[in-house]
Tab-separated table of C-alpha atoms (C1' of nucleotides) in Angstrom:
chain	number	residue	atom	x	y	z
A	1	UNK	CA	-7.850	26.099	-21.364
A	2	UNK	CA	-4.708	25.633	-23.642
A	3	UNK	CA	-5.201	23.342	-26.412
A	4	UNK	CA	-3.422	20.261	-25.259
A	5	UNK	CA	-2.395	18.664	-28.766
A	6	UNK	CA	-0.805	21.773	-29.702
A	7	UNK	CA	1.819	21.721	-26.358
A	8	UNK	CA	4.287	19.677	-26.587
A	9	UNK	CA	4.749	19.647	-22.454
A	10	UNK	CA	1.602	21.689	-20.343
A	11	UNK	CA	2.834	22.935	-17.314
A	12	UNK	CA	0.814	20.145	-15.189
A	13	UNK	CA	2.612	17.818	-17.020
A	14	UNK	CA	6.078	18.602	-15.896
A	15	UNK	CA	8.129	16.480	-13.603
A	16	UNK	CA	7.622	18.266	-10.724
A	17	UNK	CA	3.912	18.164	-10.956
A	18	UNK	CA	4.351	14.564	-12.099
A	19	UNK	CA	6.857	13.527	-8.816
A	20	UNK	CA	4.590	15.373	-7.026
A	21	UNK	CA	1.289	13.472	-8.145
A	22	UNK	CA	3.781	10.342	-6.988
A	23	UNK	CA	4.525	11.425	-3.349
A	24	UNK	CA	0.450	12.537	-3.003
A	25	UNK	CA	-0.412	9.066	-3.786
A	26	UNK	CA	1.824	7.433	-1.246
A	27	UNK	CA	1.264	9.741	1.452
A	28	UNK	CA	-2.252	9.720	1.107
A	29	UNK	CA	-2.626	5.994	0.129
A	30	UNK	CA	0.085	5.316	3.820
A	31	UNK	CA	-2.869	8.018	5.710
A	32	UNK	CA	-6.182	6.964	4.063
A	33	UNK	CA	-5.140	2.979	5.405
A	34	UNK	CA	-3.403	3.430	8.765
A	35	UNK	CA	-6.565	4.725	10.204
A	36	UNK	CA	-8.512	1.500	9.981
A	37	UNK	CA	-5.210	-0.600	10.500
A	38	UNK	CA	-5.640	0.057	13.964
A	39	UNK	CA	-9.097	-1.267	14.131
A	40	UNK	CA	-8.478	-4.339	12.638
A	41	UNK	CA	-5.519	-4.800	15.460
A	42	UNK	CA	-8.415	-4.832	17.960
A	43	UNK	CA	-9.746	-8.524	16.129
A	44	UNK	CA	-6.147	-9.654	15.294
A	45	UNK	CA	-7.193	-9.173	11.815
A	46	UNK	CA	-5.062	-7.587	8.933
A	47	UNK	CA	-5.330	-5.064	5.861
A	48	UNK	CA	-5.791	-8.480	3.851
A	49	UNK	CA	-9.331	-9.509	5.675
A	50	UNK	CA	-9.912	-6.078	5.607
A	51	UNK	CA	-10.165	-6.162	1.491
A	52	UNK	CA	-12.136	-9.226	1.461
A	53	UNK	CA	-14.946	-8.038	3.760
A	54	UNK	CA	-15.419	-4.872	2.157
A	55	UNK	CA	-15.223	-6.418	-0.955
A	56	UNK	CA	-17.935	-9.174	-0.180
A	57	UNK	CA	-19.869	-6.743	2.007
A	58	UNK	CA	-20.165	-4.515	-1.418
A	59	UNK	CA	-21.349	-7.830	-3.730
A	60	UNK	CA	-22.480	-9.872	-1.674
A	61	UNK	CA	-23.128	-13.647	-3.304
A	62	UNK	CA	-19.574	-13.252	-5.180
A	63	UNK	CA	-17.736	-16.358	-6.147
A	64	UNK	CA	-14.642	-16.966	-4.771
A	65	UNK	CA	-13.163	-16.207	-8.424
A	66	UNK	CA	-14.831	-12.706	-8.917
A	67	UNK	CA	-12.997	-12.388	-5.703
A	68	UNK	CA	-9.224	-13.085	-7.094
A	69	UNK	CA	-10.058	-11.561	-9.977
A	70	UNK	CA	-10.350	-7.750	-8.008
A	71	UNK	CA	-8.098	-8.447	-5.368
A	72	UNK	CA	-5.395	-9.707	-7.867
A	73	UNK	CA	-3.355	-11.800	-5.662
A	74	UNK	CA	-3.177	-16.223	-5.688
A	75	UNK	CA	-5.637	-18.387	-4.536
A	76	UNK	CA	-3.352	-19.690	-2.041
A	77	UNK	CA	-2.933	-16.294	-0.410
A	78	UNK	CA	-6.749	-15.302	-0.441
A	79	UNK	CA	-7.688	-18.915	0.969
A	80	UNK	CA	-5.314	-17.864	4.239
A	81	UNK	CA	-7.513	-15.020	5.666
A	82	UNK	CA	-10.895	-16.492	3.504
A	83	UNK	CA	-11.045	-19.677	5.448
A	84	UNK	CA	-10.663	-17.467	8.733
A	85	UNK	CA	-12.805	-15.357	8.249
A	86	UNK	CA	-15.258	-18.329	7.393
A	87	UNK	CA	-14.068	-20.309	10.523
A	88	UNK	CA	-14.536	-17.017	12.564
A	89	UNK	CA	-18.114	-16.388	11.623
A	90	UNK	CA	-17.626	-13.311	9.724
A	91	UNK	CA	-18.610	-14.833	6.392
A	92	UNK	CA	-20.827	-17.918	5.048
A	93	UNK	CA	-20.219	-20.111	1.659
A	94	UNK	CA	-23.360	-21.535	0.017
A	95	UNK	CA	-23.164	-23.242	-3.323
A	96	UNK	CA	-24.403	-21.490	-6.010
A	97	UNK	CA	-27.368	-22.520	-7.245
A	98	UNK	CA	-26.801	-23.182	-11.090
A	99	UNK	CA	-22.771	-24.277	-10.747
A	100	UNK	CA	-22.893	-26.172	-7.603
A	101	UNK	CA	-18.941	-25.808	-7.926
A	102	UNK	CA	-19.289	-22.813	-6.805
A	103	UNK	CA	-18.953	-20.570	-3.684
A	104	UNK	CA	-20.884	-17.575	-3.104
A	105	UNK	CA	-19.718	-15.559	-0.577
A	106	UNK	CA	-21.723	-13.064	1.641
A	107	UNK	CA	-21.500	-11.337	5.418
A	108	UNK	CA	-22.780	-13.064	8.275
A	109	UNK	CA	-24.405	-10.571	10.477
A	110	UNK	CA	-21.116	-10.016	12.218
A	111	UNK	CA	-19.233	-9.692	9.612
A	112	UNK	CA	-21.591	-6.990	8.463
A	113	UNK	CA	-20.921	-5.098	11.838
A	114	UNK	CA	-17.557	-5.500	11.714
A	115	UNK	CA	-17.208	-4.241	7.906
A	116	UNK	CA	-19.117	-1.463	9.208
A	117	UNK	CA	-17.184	-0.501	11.781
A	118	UNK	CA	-14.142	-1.038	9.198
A	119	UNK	CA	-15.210	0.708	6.746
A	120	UNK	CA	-16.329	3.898	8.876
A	121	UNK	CA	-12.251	4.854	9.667
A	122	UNK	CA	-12.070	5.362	6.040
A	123	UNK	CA	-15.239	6.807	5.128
A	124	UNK	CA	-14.856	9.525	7.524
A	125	UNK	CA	-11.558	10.394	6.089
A	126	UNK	CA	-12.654	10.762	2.954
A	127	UNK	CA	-15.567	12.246	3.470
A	128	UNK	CA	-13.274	14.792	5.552
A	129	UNK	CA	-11.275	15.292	2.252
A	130	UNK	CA	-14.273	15.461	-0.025
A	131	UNK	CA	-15.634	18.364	2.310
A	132	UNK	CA	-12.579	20.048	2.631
A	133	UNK	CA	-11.715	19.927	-1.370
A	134	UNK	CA	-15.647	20.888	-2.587
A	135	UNK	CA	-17.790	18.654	-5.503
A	136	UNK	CA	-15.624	19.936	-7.921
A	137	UNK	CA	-12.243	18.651	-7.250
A	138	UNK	CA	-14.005	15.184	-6.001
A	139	UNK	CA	-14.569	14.753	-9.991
A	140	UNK	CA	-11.196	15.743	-10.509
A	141	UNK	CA	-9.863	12.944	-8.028
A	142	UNK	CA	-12.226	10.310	-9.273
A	143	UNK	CA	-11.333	11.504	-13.096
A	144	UNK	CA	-7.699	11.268	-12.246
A	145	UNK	CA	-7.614	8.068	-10.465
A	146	UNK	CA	-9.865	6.569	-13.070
A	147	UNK	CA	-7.283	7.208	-15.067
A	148	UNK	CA	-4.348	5.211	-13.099
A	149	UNK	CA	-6.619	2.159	-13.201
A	150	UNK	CA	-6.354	-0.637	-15.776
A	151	UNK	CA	-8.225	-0.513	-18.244
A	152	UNK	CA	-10.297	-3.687	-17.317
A	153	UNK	CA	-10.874	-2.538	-13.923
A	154	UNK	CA	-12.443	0.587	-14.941
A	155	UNK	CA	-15.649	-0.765	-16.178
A	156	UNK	CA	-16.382	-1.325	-12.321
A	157	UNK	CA	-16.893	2.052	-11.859
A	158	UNK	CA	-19.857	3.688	-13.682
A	159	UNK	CA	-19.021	7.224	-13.682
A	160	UNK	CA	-21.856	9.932	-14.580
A	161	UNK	CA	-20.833	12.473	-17.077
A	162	UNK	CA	-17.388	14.075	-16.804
A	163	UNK	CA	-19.075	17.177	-17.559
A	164	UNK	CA	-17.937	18.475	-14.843
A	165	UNK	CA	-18.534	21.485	-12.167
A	166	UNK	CA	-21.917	22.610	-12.536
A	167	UNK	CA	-23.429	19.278	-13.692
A	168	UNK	CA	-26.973	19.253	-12.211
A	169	UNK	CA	-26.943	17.422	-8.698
A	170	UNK	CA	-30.618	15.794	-9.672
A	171	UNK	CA	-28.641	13.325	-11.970
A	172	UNK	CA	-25.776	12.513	-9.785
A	173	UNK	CA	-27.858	9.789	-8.425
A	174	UNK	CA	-28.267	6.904	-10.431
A	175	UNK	CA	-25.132	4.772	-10.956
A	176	UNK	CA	-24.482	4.613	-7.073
A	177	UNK	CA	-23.473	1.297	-6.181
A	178	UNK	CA	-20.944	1.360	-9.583
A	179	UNK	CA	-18.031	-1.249	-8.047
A	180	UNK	CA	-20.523	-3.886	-8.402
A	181	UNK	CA	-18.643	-4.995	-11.351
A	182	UNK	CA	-18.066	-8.855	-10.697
A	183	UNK	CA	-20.820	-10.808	-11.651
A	184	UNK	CA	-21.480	-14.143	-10.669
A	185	UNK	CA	-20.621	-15.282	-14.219
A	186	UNK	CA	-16.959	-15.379	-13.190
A	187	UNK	CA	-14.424	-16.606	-16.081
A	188	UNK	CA	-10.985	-16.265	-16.040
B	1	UNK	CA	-23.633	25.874	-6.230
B	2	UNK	CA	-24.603	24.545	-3.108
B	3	UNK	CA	-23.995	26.185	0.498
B	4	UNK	CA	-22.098	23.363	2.082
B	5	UNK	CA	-22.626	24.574	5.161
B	6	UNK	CA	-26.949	24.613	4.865
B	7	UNK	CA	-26.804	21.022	3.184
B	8	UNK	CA	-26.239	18.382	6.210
B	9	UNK	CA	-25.338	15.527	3.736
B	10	UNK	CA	-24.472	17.121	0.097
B	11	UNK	CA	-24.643	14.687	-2.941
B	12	UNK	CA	-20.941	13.951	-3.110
B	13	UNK	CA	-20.574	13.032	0.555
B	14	UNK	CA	-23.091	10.362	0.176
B	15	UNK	CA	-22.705	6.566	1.532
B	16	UNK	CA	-22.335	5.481	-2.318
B	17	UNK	CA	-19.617	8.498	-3.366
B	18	UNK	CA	-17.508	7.663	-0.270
B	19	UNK	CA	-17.294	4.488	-1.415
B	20	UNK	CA	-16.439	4.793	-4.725
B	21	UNK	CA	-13.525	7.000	-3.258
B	22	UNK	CA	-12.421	4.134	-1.056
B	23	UNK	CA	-12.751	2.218	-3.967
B	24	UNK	CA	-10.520	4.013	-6.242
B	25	UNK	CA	-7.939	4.689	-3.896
B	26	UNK	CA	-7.659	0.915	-3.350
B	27	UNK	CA	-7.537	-0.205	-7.448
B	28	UNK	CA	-5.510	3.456	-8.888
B	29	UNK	CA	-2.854	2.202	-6.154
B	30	UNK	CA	-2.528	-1.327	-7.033
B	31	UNK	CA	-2.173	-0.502	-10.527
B	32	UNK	CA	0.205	2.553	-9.643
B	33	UNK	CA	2.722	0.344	-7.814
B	34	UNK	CA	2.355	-2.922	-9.880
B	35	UNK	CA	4.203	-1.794	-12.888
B	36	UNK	CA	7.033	-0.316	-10.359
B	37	UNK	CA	7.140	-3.816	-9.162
B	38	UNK	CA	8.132	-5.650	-12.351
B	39	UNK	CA	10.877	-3.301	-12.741
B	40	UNK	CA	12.009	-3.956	-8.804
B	41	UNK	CA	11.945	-7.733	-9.925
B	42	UNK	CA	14.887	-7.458	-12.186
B	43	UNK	CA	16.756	-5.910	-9.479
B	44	UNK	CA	15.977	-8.727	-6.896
B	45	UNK	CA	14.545	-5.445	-4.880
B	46	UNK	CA	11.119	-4.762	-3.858
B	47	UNK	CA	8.861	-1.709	-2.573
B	48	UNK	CA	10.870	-0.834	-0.080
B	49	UNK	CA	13.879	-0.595	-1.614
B	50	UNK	CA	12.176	1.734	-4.279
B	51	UNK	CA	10.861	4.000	-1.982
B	52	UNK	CA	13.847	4.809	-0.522
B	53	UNK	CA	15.758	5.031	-4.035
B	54	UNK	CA	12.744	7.482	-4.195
B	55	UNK	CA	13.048	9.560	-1.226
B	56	UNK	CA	17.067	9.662	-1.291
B	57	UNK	CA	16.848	10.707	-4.655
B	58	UNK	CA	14.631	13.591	-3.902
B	59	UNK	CA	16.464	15.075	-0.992
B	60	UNK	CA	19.842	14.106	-1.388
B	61	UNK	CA	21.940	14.918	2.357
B	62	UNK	CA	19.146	13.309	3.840
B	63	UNK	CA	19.141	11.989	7.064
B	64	UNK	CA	18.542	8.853	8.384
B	65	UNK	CA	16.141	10.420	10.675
B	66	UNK	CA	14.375	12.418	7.476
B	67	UNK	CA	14.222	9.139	5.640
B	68	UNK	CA	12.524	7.286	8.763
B	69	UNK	CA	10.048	10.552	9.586
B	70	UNK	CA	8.788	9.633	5.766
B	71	UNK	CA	8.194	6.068	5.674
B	72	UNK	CA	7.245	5.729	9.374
B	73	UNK	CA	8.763	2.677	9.390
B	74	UNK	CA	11.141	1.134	12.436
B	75	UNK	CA	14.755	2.077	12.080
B	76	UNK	CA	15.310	-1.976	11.874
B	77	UNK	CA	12.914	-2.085	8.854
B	78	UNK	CA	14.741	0.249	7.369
B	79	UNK	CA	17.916	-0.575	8.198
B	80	UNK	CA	17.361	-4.188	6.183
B	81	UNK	CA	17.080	-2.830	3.330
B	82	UNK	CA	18.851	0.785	3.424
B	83	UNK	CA	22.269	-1.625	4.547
B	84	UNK	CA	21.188	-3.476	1.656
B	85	UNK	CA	21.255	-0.672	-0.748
B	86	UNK	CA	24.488	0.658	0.464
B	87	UNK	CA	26.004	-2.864	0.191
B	88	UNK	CA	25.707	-2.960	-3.437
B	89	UNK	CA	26.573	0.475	-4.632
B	90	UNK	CA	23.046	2.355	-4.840
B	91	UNK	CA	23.221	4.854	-2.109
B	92	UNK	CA	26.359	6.275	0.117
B	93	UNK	CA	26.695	7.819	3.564
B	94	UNK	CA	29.136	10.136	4.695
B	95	UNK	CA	28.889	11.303	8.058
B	96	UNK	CA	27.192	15.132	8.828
B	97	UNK	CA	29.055	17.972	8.736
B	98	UNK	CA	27.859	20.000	12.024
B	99	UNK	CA	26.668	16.549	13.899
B	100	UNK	CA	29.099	13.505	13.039
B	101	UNK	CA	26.440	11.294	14.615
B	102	UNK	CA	24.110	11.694	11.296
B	103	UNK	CA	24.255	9.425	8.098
B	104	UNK	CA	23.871	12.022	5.512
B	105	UNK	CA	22.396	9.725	2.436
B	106	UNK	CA	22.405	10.554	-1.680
B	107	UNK	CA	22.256	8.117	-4.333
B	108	UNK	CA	25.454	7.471	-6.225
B	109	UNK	CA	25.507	7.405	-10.105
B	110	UNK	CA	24.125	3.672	-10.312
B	111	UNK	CA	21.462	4.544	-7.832
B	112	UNK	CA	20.508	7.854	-9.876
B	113	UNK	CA	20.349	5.737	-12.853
B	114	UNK	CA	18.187	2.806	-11.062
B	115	UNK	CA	16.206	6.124	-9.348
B	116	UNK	CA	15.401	7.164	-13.198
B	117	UNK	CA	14.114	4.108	-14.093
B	118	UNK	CA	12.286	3.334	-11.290
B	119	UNK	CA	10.460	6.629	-11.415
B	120	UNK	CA	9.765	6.695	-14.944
B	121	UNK	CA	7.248	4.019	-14.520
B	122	UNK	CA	4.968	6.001	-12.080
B	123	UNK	CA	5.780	9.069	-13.660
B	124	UNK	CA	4.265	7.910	-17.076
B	125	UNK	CA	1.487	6.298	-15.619
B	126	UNK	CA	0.678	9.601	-13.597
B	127	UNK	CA	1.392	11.984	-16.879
B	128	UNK	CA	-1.370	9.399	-19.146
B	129	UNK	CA	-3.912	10.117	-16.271
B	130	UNK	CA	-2.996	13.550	-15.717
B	131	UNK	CA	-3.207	13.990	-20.049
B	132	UNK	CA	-6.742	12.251	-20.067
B	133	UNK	CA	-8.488	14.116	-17.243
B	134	UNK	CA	-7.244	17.264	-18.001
B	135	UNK	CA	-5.788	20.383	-15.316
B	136	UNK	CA	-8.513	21.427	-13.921
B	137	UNK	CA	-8.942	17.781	-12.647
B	138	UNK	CA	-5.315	17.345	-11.420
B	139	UNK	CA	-6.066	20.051	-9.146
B	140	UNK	CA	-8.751	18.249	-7.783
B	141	UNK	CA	-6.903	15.230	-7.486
B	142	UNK	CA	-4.120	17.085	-5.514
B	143	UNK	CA	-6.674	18.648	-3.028
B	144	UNK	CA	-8.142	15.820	-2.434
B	145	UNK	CA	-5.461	13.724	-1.532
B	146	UNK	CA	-4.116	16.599	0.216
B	147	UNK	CA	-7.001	16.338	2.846
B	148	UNK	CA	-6.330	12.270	3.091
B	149	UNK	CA	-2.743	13.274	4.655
B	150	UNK	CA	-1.881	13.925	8.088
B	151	UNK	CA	-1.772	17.330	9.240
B	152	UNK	CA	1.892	17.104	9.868
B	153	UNK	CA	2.850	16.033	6.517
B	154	UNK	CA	0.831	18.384	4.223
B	155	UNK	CA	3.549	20.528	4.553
B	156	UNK	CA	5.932	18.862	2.610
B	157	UNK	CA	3.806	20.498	-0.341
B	158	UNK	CA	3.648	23.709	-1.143
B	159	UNK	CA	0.248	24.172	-2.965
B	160	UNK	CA	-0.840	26.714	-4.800
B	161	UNK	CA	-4.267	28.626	-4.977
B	162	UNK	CA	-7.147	26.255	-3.886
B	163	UNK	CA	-8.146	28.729	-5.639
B	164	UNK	CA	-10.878	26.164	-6.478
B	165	UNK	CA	-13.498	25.911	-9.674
B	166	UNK	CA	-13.452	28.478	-11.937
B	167	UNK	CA	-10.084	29.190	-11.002
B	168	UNK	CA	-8.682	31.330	-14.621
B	169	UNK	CA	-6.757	27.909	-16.347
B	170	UNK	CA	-3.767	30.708	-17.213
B	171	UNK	CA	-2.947	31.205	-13.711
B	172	UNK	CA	-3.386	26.976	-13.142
B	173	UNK	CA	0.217	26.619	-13.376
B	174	UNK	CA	2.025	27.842	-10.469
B	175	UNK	CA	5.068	26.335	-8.037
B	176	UNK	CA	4.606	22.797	-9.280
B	177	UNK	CA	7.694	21.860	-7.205
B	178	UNK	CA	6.792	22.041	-3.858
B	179	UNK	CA	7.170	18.571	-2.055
B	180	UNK	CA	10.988	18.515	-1.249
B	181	UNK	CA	10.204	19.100	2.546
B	182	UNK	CA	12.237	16.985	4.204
B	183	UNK	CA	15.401	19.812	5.089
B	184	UNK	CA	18.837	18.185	5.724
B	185	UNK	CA	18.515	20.039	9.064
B	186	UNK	CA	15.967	17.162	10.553
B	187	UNK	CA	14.411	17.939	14.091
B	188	UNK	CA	12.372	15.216	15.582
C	1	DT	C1'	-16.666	-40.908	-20.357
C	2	DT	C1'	-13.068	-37.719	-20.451
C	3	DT	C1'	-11.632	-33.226	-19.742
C	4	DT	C1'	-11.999	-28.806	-17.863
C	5	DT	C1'	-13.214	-25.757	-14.234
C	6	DA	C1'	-14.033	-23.927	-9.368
C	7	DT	C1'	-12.371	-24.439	-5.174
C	8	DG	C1'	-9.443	-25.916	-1.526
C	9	DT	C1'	-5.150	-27.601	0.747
C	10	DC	C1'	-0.255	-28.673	2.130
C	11	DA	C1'	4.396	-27.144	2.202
C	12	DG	C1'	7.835	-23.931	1.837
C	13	DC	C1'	9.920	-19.452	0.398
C	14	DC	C1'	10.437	-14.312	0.426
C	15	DA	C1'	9.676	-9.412	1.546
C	16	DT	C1'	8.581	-6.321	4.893
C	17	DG	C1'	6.549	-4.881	8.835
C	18	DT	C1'	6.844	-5.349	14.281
C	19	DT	C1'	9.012	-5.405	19.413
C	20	DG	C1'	12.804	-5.633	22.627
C	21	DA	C1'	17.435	-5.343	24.009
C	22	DC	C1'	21.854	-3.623	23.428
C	23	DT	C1'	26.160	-1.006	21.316
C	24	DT	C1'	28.805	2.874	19.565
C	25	DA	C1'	29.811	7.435	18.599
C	26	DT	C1'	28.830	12.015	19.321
C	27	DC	C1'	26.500	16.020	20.969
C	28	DT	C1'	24.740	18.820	24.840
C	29	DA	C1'	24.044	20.483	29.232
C	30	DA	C1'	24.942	20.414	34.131
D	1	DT	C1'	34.626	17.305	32.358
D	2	DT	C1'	31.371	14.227	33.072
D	3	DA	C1'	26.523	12.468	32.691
D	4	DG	C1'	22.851	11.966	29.938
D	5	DA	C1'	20.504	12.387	25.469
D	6	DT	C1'	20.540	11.516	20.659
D	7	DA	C1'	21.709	9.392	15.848
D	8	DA	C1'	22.547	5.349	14.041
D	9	DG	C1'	23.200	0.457	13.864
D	10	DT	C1'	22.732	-4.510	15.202
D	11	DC	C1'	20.907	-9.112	16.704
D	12	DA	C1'	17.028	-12.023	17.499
D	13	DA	C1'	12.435	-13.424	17.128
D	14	DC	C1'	7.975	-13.000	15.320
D	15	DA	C1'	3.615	-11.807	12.220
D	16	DT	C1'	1.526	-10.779	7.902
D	17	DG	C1'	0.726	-11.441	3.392
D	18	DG	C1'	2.522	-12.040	-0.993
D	19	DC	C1'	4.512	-16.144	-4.043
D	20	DT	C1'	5.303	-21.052	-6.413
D	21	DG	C1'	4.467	-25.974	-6.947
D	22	DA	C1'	1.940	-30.027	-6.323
D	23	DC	C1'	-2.091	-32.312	-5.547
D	24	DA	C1'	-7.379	-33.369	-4.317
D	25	DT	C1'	-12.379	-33.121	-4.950
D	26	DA	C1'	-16.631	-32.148	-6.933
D	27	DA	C1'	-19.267	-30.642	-10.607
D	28	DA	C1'	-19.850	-28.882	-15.273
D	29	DA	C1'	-19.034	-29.389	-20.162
D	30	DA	C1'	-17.523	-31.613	-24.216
DNA sequence: TTTTTATGTCAGCCATGTTGACTTATCTAA
DNA sequence: TTAGATAAGTCAACATGGCTGACATAAAAA
């Protein structure tokens, strides 16, 4: 492998490889979420309830706030599809227990089928992808796109070591669950 | 390494890994279209008119037909904002040469220029990630997301070896172009 | 007690996707 | 040469999911 520092512009680098990086993401980003899109037609539901299941399915007792904080959009906009899904029966409030201002959200049992069912479209993709490409470039992916994310947002994911190919598969396991990330602390 | 093949559920296709894939796809795109979007905000343009600034720009003598195949949008989606872009001076038409019935599309010299800096936000965000993970990992990262897309569109790149792990880095560079695809000549 | 915080709500705006119906110009095939 | 198919565009209406601004309530914190 070339010593990076000392070329000024790697071939990977170039703008081809660059535009191309571009159109990959779209593409794949436009095929990894029409799958489930059509779905969430069948419950009249859109890509926006589909975040905040899977999101509240993966941490379950989140506050509304660790919520807006990984979604990134207003209040206003999450409390639209939020309060449906509540209404709906896909999703229960309880106060929390040592802020009583506090909502923390979790899956009713519904809920929890439906994310299930949601979240298979897109699991099955990937996993189609992550057969199809081999362990080895699933690190590159993850390295890569660990790299597009903000820096804040990247403590979510606990990656194991970027060692890379032949790291030994007995310590892949720990970590796991990573995204976890929003603790019920919450600030802002 | 392993024999896929032998292994009925391999350490990277596991429940948790998938996840984290979903995962990643969901915060590397936010982040890759949100600084875009600031940019777009000075124009008074969003998304849509970026991508196809993007697309135009890339396969100039496009047709209308081309542009829509891409997007897989309606033509009246399209239309709102395409008219738009031709309106003020980003992107001309002039009827096709062996059918008169086509649009044939290409930025003008204020599109190029709002094309250039439109692009240069992904692109740099793309070339950090691509600089911190390294080659070997961008190939990955393509073959991946090469398996998320549909069949029909995976051949708008032209990949190189999947040549896979201990592919020799010397040879890593290759095409890099690739993803013009859409031909002027447009069949539906 | 006052202030801040967590959450929710009403009202309205904008961007961008959808369907359905219809027009115009042009190409293609009978 | 005419009938039908195709490329493109248009109008109208609607849904989703972002946004801002203003305001309300309860509970924590100072």
């Amino acid at each position: 492998m070339p010593d990076l520092k000392s070329v000024p512009n790697p071939l990977f680098l170039r703008d081809d490889e660059l535009r191309q990086g571009i159109e990959l993401l779209f593409f794949g980003y436009r095929d990894f979420t029409a799958r489930a899109d059509q779905t969430l037609a069948a419950y009249n539901f859109g890509r926006a309830h589909h975040r905040v299941i899977y999101f509240v399915g993966r941490n379950p007792g989140m506050t509304v706030s660790d919520l807006l904080d990984i979604l990134k959009i207003t209040k206003q906009s999450l409390s639209r599809v939020l309060s449906q899904l509540v209404r709906e029966g896909f999703i229960v409030q309880r106060p929390g227990t040592t802020d009583r201002r506090q909502r923390l959200l979790s899956l009713t049992d519904k809920g929890a089928e439906l994310e299930r069912r949601l979240t298979e479209d897109q699991r099955a993709l990937v996993a189609r992808a992550y057969k199809a490409a081999g362990a080895e470039a699933v690190e590159g992916f993850k390295k890569v796109l660990l790299g597009l994310i903000n820096e804040e947002d990247r403590g979510r994911f606990r990656m194991q070591n970027p060692g890379g190919p032949g790291s030994s598969p007995g310590t892949t396991s720990g970590s796991g669950g990573g995204a976890g990330g929003a603790g019920s602390g919450g600030s802002r």
